[in-house]
CSV table of C-alpha atoms and ligand atoms in Angstrom, one decimal:
chain,number,residue,atom,x,y,z
A,9,MET,CA,66.0,21.3,-10.6
A,10,ASN,CA,66.7,17.6,-11.2
A,11,SER,CA,66.6,16.1,-14.6
A,12,MET,CA,63.4,14.2,-14.0
A,13,SER,CA,61.4,17.4,-13.2
A,14,LYS,CA,63.1,19.1,-16.2
A,15,ASN,CA,62.0,16.3,-18.4
A,16,LYS,CA,58.5,16.5,-17.0
A,17,ILE,CA,58.3,20.2,-17.8
A,18,ASN,CA,59.8,19.7,-21.3
A,19,ARG,CA,57.3,17.0,-21.9
A,20,LYS,CA,54.4,19.1,-20.7
A,21,ASN,CA,55.5,22.0,-22.9
A,22,PHE,CA,55.8,19.7,-25.8
A,23,ILE,CA,52.4,18.1,-25.2
A,24,LYS,CA,50.9,21.5,-24.8
A,25,LYS,CA,52.4,22.9,-28.0
A,26,THR,CA,51.6,19.8,-30.0
A,27,ALA,CA,48.1,19.7,-28.7
A,28,LEU,CA,47.5,23.4,-29.4
A,29,ALA,CA,49.0,23.1,-32.9
A,30,VAL,CA,46.9,20.1,-33.7
A,31,ALA,CA,43.8,21.6,-32.2
A,32,ALA,CA,44.3,24.9,-34.1
A,33,GLY,CA,44.9,23.0,-37.3
A,34,THR,CA,41.7,21.0,-37.0
A,35,GLY,CA,39.6,23.9,-35.8
A,36,ILE,CA,39.0,22.2,-32.4
A,37,LEU,CA,40.6,25.1,-30.4
A,38,SER,CA,37.8,27.6,-31.1
A,39,CYS,CA,35.1,25.1,-30.0
A,40,LYS,CA,36.8,24.3,-26.7
A,41,PRO,CA,36.4,26.3,-23.5
A,42,GLN,CA,39.6,28.2,-22.5
A,43,SER,CA,40.3,25.9,-19.5
A,44,GLU,CA,40.5,22.8,-21.6
A,45,THR,CA,43.2,24.1,-24.0
A,46,LYS,CA,45.6,23.9,-21.1
A,47,GLU,CA,44.9,20.1,-20.7
A,48,ASP,CA,46.7,17.4,-22.5
A,49,PHE,CA,45.4,15.9,-25.7
A,50,PRO,CA,47.2,12.6,-25.6
A,51,ALA,CA,45.1,11.1,-28.4
A,52,LEU,CA,46.2,13.8,-30.8
A,53,ILE,CA,49.9,13.6,-30.1
A,54,THR,CA,52.1,12.2,-32.9
A,55,GLN,CA,53.9,9.3,-31.2
A,56,LYS,CA,57.2,7.8,-32.3
A,57,LYS,CA,56.7,4.1,-33.0
A,58,TYR,CA,59.2,1.5,-31.9
A,59,LYS,CA,59.5,-1.8,-33.7
A,60,TRP,CA,61.8,-3.9,-31.5
A,61,LYS,CA,63.2,-7.4,-31.5
A,62,MET,CA,63.3,-9.7,-28.5
A,63,VAL,CA,65.9,-12.4,-28.7
A,64,THR,CA,65.6,-15.3,-26.3
A,65,THR,CA,67.6,-18.2,-25.1
A,66,TRP,CA,64.4,-20.4,-25.2
A,67,PRO,CA,63.2,-22.6,-28.0
A,68,PRO,CA,60.4,-20.9,-29.9
A,69,ASN,CA,57.2,-20.8,-27.9
A,70,PHE,CA,58.8,-23.0,-25.2
A,71,PRO,CA,56.3,-23.8,-22.5
A,72,VAL,CA,56.2,-21.1,-19.8
A,73,LEU,CA,59.5,-19.4,-20.6
A,74,GLY,CA,58.9,-18.8,-24.3
A,75,GLU,CA,55.2,-18.2,-23.7
A,76,ALA,CA,56.0,-15.6,-21.2
A,77,CYS,CA,58.1,-13.7,-23.8
A,78,ASN,CA,55.1,-13.8,-26.2
A,79,TYR,CA,52.9,-12.4,-23.4
A,80,PHE,CA,55.5,-9.7,-22.6
A,81,ALA,CA,55.3,-8.5,-26.2
A,82,GLN,CA,51.5,-8.6,-26.2
A,83,TRP,CA,51.2,-6.7,-22.8
A,84,VAL,CA,53.7,-4.0,-24.0
A,85,GLU,CA,51.8,-3.5,-27.2
A,86,GLU,CA,48.5,-3.2,-25.3
A,87,MET,CA,49.8,-0.8,-22.7
A,88,THR,CA,51.5,1.4,-25.2
A,89,GLY,CA,48.5,1.3,-27.6
A,90,GLY,CA,50.8,-0.1,-30.3
A,91,GLN,CA,53.5,2.5,-29.8
A,92,ILE,CA,56.0,-0.3,-29.0
A,93,THR,CA,55.6,-3.6,-31.0
A,94,ILE,CA,58.0,-6.5,-30.3
A,95,ASN,CA,58.9,-9.4,-32.4
A,96,VAL,CA,59.9,-12.4,-30.3
A,97,TYR,CA,62.6,-14.8,-31.6
A,98,GLY,CA,63.3,-18.2,-30.1
A,99,GLY,CA,66.9,-19.3,-29.7
A,100,GLY,CA,68.5,-19.9,-33.1
A,101,GLU,CA,65.7,-18.2,-35.1
A,102,LEU,CA,67.6,-14.9,-35.4
A,103,ILE,CA,70.8,-15.6,-33.5
A,104,PRO,CA,72.1,-18.6,-31.5
A,105,ALA,CA,70.5,-18.8,-28.1
A,106,MET,CA,73.7,-18.1,-26.2
A,107,GLU,CA,74.5,-14.9,-28.1
A,108,CYS,CA,71.5,-12.9,-26.8
A,109,PHE,CA,73.6,-11.1,-24.3
A,110,GLU,CA,76.1,-9.7,-26.9
A,111,ALA,CA,73.3,-9.0,-29.4
A,112,VAL,CA,71.3,-6.8,-27.0
A,113,SER,CA,74.5,-5.2,-25.6
A,114,GLY,CA,75.6,-4.2,-29.0
A,115,GLY,CA,72.1,-3.1,-30.2
A,116,ALA,CA,71.5,-5.8,-32.9
A,117,ALA,CA,68.4,-6.6,-30.8
A,118,GLU,CA,66.7,-4.3,-28.3
A,119,ILE,CA,65.5,-6.9,-25.8
A,120,GLY,CA,66.7,-10.2,-24.5
A,121,SER,CA,65.3,-13.0,-22.3
A,122,GLY,CA,67.3,-15.7,-20.5
A,123,ALA,CA,68.8,-16.5,-17.1
A,124,SER,CA,71.8,-14.4,-15.9
A,125,TYR,CA,73.9,-17.5,-15.0
A,126,TYR,CA,74.2,-18.2,-18.8
A,127,TRP,CA,76.5,-15.2,-18.9
A,128,ALA,CA,79.0,-16.5,-16.3
A,129,GLY,CA,81.7,-16.5,-19.0
A,130,ARG,CA,81.3,-12.7,-19.3
A,131,SER,CA,81.3,-12.2,-15.5
A,132,PRO,CA,81.0,-14.9,-12.8
A,133,ALA,CA,79.0,-12.4,-10.7
A,134,THR,CA,76.0,-12.7,-13.1
A,135,GLN,CA,75.2,-16.1,-11.5
A,136,PHE,CA,74.1,-14.6,-8.2
A,137,PHE,CA,71.0,-13.1,-9.9
A,138,THR,CA,69.7,-16.5,-11.0
A,139,SER,CA,70.3,-18.9,-8.2
A,140,VAL,CA,72.8,-19.9,-5.5
A,141,PRO,CA,72.9,-23.5,-4.3
A,142,PHE,CA,71.1,-23.8,-0.9
A,143,GLY,CA,70.2,-20.2,-1.5
A,144,MET,CA,67.0,-18.2,-1.5
A,145,ASN,CA,63.7,-19.3,-2.8
A,146,ALA,CA,61.5,-17.4,-5.3
A,147,GLN,CA,59.8,-15.3,-2.7
A,148,GLN,CA,63.1,-14.4,-1.1
A,149,MET,CA,64.8,-13.6,-4.4
A,150,ASN,CA,62.0,-11.2,-5.2
A,151,SER,CA,62.4,-9.6,-1.8
A,152,TRP,CA,66.2,-9.2,-2.2
A,153,LEU,CA,65.8,-7.8,-5.8
A,154,TYR,CA,62.9,-5.5,-5.2
A,155,ALA,CA,63.3,-4.5,-1.6
A,156,GLY,CA,66.8,-5.6,-0.5
A,157,GLY,CA,69.2,-3.8,-2.8
A,158,GLY,CA,69.7,-6.7,-5.2
A,159,GLN,CA,68.2,-4.8,-8.3
A,160,ALA,CA,70.7,-1.9,-7.8
A,161,LEU,CA,73.6,-4.3,-7.8
A,162,TRP,CA,72.2,-6.1,-10.9
A,163,ASN,CA,71.8,-2.8,-12.7
A,164,GLU,CA,75.4,-1.8,-11.8
A,165,LEU,CA,76.8,-5.1,-13.1
A,166,TYR,CA,74.8,-5.1,-16.3
A,167,ALA,CA,75.5,-1.3,-17.0
A,168,ASP,CA,79.1,-2.3,-17.8
A,169,TYR,CA,77.7,-4.3,-20.7
A,170,ASN,CA,75.2,-1.5,-21.8
A,171,LEU,CA,72.3,-3.5,-20.5
A,172,VAL,CA,69.3,-2.9,-18.1
A,173,PRO,CA,68.0,-6.1,-16.4
A,174,PHE,CA,64.7,-6.9,-14.8
A,175,PRO,CA,63.5,-10.0,-13.0
A,176,ALA,CA,61.0,-11.7,-15.3
A,177,GLY,CA,60.1,-15.0,-13.8
A,178,ASN,CA,61.1,-17.7,-11.4
A,179,THR,CA,61.1,-21.4,-11.7
A,180,GLY,CA,60.4,-22.1,-8.0
A,181,VAL,CA,62.4,-24.9,-6.4
A,182,GLN,CA,63.6,-27.2,-9.1
A,183,MET,CA,64.3,-31.0,-9.0
A,184,ALA,CA,67.7,-32.4,-8.4
A,185,GLY,CA,67.6,-34.3,-11.6
A,186,TRP,CA,67.6,-37.6,-13.5
A,187,PHE,CA,70.0,-40.4,-12.7
A,188,ASN,CA,70.6,-44.0,-13.8
A,189,ARG,CA,72.3,-44.9,-10.6
A,190,GLU,CA,71.2,-44.5,-7.1
A,191,ILE,CA,72.7,-41.7,-5.1
A,192,ASN,CA,72.9,-43.0,-1.5
A,193,THR,CA,76.1,-41.3,-0.4
A,194,ILE,CA,78.3,-38.4,-1.5
A,195,GLU,CA,80.7,-41.0,-3.0
A,196,ASP,CA,78.1,-41.8,-5.6
A,197,PHE,CA,78.9,-38.5,-7.3
A,198,LYS,CA,82.5,-39.6,-8.0
A,199,GLY,CA,83.1,-40.0,-11.7
A,200,LEU,CA,79.5,-38.9,-12.5
A,201,LYS,CA,79.1,-36.8,-15.6
A,202,MET,CA,76.1,-34.6,-15.0
A,203,ARG,CA,74.6,-31.8,-17.0
A,204,MET,CA,74.4,-28.9,-14.6
A,205,PRO,CA,75.0,-25.2,-15.4
A,206,GLY,CA,75.8,-22.4,-13.0
A,207,LEU,CA,77.2,-22.6,-9.5
A,208,GLY,CA,75.7,-26.1,-8.9
A,209,GLY,CA,78.0,-27.5,-11.5
A,210,LYS,CA,81.0,-26.3,-9.6
A,211,VAL,CA,79.7,-28.2,-6.5
A,212,ILE,CA,79.3,-31.4,-8.5
A,213,GLU,CA,83.0,-31.1,-9.5
A,214,LYS,CA,84.0,-30.6,-5.8
A,215,ALA,CA,82.1,-33.8,-5.1
A,216,GLY,CA,84.2,-35.7,-7.6
A,217,GLY,CA,81.9,-35.6,-10.6
A,218,SER,CA,82.2,-33.6,-13.8
A,219,ALA,CA,79.7,-30.9,-14.7
A,220,VAL,CA,78.8,-30.9,-18.4
A,221,LEU,CA,77.1,-28.0,-20.1
A,222,SER,CA,74.6,-29.0,-22.7
A,223,ALA,CA,72.1,-26.8,-24.4
A,224,GLY,CA,68.5,-27.8,-23.7
A,225,SER,CA,68.1,-29.3,-27.2
A,226,GLU,CA,71.1,-31.7,-26.7
A,227,ILE,CA,70.4,-33.1,-23.2
A,228,TYR,CA,68.2,-36.0,-24.2
A,229,THR,CA,70.5,-37.4,-26.8
A,230,ASN,CA,73.5,-36.9,-24.6
A,231,LEU,CA,71.8,-38.8,-21.8
A,232,GLU,CA,70.6,-41.5,-24.1
A,233,ARG,CA,74.0,-42.1,-25.6
A,234,GLY,CA,75.8,-42.0,-22.3
A,235,VAL,CA,77.7,-38.8,-23.0
A,236,ILE,CA,76.3,-37.8,-19.6
A,237,ASP,CA,75.2,-40.1,-16.8
A,238,ALA,CA,72.7,-37.7,-15.2
A,239,THR,CA,71.0,-34.4,-15.9
A,240,GLU,CA,69.0,-31.7,-14.2
A,241,TRP,CA,66.6,-29.6,-16.1
A,242,ILE,CA,63.9,-27.7,-14.4
A,243,GLY,CA,60.9,-29.3,-12.7
A,244,PRO,CA,58.3,-32.0,-13.5
A,245,TYR,CA,56.4,-30.0,-16.1
A,246,HIS,CA,59.4,-29.3,-18.3
A,247,ASP,CA,61.2,-32.6,-17.5
A,248,TYR,CA,58.1,-34.5,-18.5
A,249,LYS,CA,58.0,-32.7,-21.9
A,250,MET,CA,61.7,-33.5,-22.4
A,251,GLY,CA,60.9,-37.2,-22.0
A,252,PHE,CA,63.8,-37.9,-19.5
A,253,HIS,CA,61.7,-40.6,-17.8
A,254,LYS,CA,62.1,-42.7,-21.0
A,255,ILE,CA,65.9,-42.9,-20.5
A,256,ALA,CA,66.6,-42.4,-16.8
A,257,LYS,CA,65.5,-44.5,-13.9
A,258,TYR,CA,65.5,-42.3,-10.8
A,259,TYR,CA,64.1,-38.8,-10.3
A,260,TYR,CA,65.7,-37.0,-7.3
A,261,ALA,CA,64.5,-34.2,-5.2
A,262,PRO,CA,65.1,-31.5,-4.1
A,263,GLY,CA,66.8,-29.0,-6.5
A,264,TRP,CA,69.4,-28.0,-3.9
A,265,HIS,CA,71.4,-26.3,-6.7
A,266,GLU,CA,68.5,-24.1,-8.0
A,267,THR,CA,66.2,-23.2,-5.1
A,268,GLY,CA,64.3,-20.5,-7.0
A,269,SER,CA,66.0,-19.5,-10.2
A,270,THR,CA,65.2,-15.9,-11.4
A,271,LEU,CA,64.7,-15.4,-15.1
A,272,GLU,CA,65.4,-12.1,-16.8
A,273,VAL,CA,64.5,-9.6,-19.5
A,274,PHE,CA,67.2,-7.1,-20.4
A,275,PHE,CA,67.2,-4.1,-22.6
A,276,ASN,CA,69.9,-2.3,-24.6
A,277,LYS,CA,70.7,0.5,-22.0
A,278,ARG,CA,71.2,3.3,-24.5
A,279,LEU,CA,67.9,2.6,-26.2
A,280,PHE,CA,66.1,2.1,-22.9
A,281,ASP,CA,67.5,5.3,-21.3
A,282,GLY,CA,66.4,7.2,-24.4
A,283,LEU,CA,62.8,6.3,-23.9
A,284,GLU,CA,60.3,8.8,-22.3
A,285,PRO,CA,59.5,7.8,-18.7
A,286,ARG,CA,56.0,6.5,-19.5
A,287,LEU,CA,57.4,3.9,-21.9
A,288,LYS,CA,60.1,2.9,-19.4
A,289,ALA,CA,57.5,2.5,-16.8
A,290,ILE,CA,55.4,0.3,-19.1
A,291,LEU,CA,58.4,-2.0,-19.9
A,292,GLU,CA,59.2,-2.3,-16.2
A,293,THR,CA,55.6,-3.0,-15.4
A,294,ALA,CA,55.4,-5.7,-18.1
A,295,ALA,CA,58.5,-7.3,-16.6
A,296,TYR,CA,56.8,-7.3,-13.2
A,297,ARG,CA,53.8,-9.1,-14.7
A,298,MET,CA,56.0,-11.6,-16.5
A,299,ASN,CA,57.8,-12.3,-13.2
A,300,ALA,CA,54.5,-13.1,-11.4
A,301,TRP,CA,52.9,-14.9,-14.3
A,302,THR,CA,55.9,-17.3,-14.8
A,303,LEU,CA,56.2,-18.4,-11.2
A,304,ALA,CA,52.4,-18.9,-11.0
A,305,GLU,CA,52.5,-21.1,-14.1
A,306,PHE,CA,55.4,-23.2,-12.9
A,307,GLU,CA,53.7,-23.8,-9.5
A,308,ALA,CA,50.4,-24.6,-11.1
A,309,LYS,CA,51.8,-27.2,-13.5
A,310,ASN,CA,54.5,-29.0,-11.6
A,311,ASN,CA,52.5,-31.2,-9.3
A,312,GLU,CA,50.1,-32.2,-12.2
A,313,TYR,CA,53.1,-33.5,-14.2
A,314,LEU,CA,54.9,-35.0,-11.2
A,315,GLN,CA,51.8,-37.2,-10.6
A,316,LYS,CA,51.8,-38.2,-14.3
A,317,LEU,CA,55.5,-39.2,-14.0
A,318,ILE,CA,54.8,-41.2,-10.9
A,319,HIS,CA,51.5,-42.9,-11.8
A,320,GLU,CA,51.6,-43.0,-15.6
A,321,GLU,CA,55.3,-43.4,-16.3
A,322,ASN,CA,56.3,-45.3,-13.2
A,323,VAL,CA,59.2,-43.1,-12.4
A,324,GLU,CA,61.0,-43.8,-9.1
A,325,LEU,CA,60.9,-40.6,-7.1
A,326,ARG,CA,63.8,-40.4,-4.7
A,327,GLN,CA,65.1,-37.8,-2.2
A,328,PHE,CA,68.7,-37.2,-1.3
A,329,SER,CA,69.5,-38.1,2.2
A,330,SER,CA,70.2,-35.4,4.7
A,331,ASP,CA,73.9,-36.6,4.8
A,332,VAL,CA,74.2,-36.1,1.0
A,333,LEU,CA,72.6,-32.7,1.2
A,334,SER,CA,74.8,-31.5,4.1
A,335,GLN,CA,77.9,-32.6,2.3
A,336,LEU,CA,76.8,-30.8,-0.9
A,337,LYS,CA,76.2,-27.8,1.3
A,338,GLU,CA,79.8,-27.9,2.6
A,339,PHE,CA,81.1,-28.1,-1.0
A,340,THR,CA,78.8,-25.1,-1.8
A,341,ASN,CA,80.5,-23.1,0.9
A,342,GLU,CA,83.9,-24.0,-0.4
A,343,MET,CA,82.8,-23.0,-4.0
A,344,LEU,CA,81.5,-19.7,-2.8
A,345,ASP,CA,84.8,-19.0,-0.9
A,346,ASP,CA,86.7,-19.7,-4.2
A,347,ILE,CA,84.5,-17.5,-6.4
A,348,THR,CA,84.3,-14.5,-4.0
A,349,ALA,CA,88.1,-14.7,-3.4
A,350,ASN,CA,88.8,-14.4,-7.1
A,351,ASP,CA,86.3,-11.9,-8.3
A,352,THR,CA,85.5,-8.5,-6.7
A,353,ALA,CA,82.1,-8.1,-8.3
A,354,SER,CA,81.1,-11.6,-7.0
A,355,ALA,CA,82.4,-10.7,-3.5
A,356,LYS,CA,80.4,-7.5,-3.4
A,357,ILE,CA,77.1,-9.1,-4.8
A,358,TYR,CA,77.4,-12.2,-2.7
A,359,LYS,CA,78.0,-10.1,0.5
A,360,SER,CA,74.6,-8.4,-0.1
A,361,TYR,CA,72.9,-11.7,-1.1
A,362,ASP,CA,74.3,-13.6,1.9
A,363,ALA,CA,73.4,-10.8,4.4
A,364,PHE,CA,69.8,-10.7,3.0
A,365,HIS,CA,69.5,-14.5,3.0
A,366,LYS,CA,70.7,-14.8,6.6
A,367,ASN,CA,68.2,-12.1,7.7
A,368,ILE,CA,65.2,-13.5,5.8
A,369,LYS,CA,66.0,-17.1,6.9
A,370,GLN,CA,65.5,-16.0,10.5
A,371,TRP,CA,62.1,-14.6,9.6
A,372,ALA,CA,61.2,-17.7,7.6
A,373,SER,CA,62.1,-19.9,10.6
A,374,HIS,CA,59.3,-18.2,12.5
A,375,SER,CA,56.8,-17.9,9.6
A,376,GLU,CA,57.1,-20.3,6.5
A,377,LYS,CA,58.9,-23.1,8.2
A,378,PRO,CA,56.5,-23.8,11.1
A,379,TYR,CA,53.7,-23.3,8.7
A,380,HIS,CA,55.1,-25.9,6.2
A,381,ASN,CA,55.6,-28.3,9.0
A,382,LEU,CA,51.8,-28.2,9.6
A,383,LEU,CA,51.1,-29.2,6.0
B,24,CA,CA1,68.0,-26.2,-13.9
């Protein structure tokens, strides 16, 4: 007998005993027909309550990303009938944003929310679960994670840190960023100090620029003071709210470096594994809902704010030339060779990612691509 069916039987026995005891104690038993005493009495079961903390890398109530965490807490509370309640903390409210990974790993908080490429310092392989330059889009990332073996690899990687991860949102294709100089050739990246996290930053360095890591809250000041010459952030909705159009002249597309960045929720593994299957299923289901809600929200808002930027703020919208993009792609391939040659976990995960991407790209060339060409 496997452990799952054992658990089921144990739970059934527990439910039956508890229900009978409660029923006998309240005199219900004698009023019920015999057949119903064998049924569950879920409403009468004493349920262990969980009061959990969710630490996030986002500013408090941050549009879409922070809001999604608030919804996650609300959905879990609704689905568990209040058995699990979650307090959501923005970055810096309980702990610094970039300490979520350790806090949840060590059990100081039970749940975390971020993007796996923030944890590249712990393992470079984490980056493949957010985005790879010239990589998969949101729909393809979901396919790889849910149906192509990606989730199992993510679980394996995070298990080493006592964490259980789930996809919990996607930004869709991002924008290439804000520049105060035109980028006409790849040479224009030489000497450019650009804020860009993740694998894309390594590509900027190969192109002769320097990748600067700034937390979201510092980017505006850094760009304004010339600490950086350029920055990427997310897409028109969030970029508008950051006000980059006030201090940068050109807004470039497309976000070659983040073609569909997956966001995450992660749980302390020991605590998650100790939950009964029903509660685990609820948490996983809430993560699915967060994944769908977040992408929908990004896609619904981005064009509205892009139009505001162009028509109300007179932003110059530009697109990288195909030459610039193809050279960035060459540097991407070099960067991926470097990272997979030096890290066995990255090599294993990228092998799966790349095989899945090649396969799904062929399908897209017969489905999405001809369709988009009609638009
Ligand atoms: Ca970004």
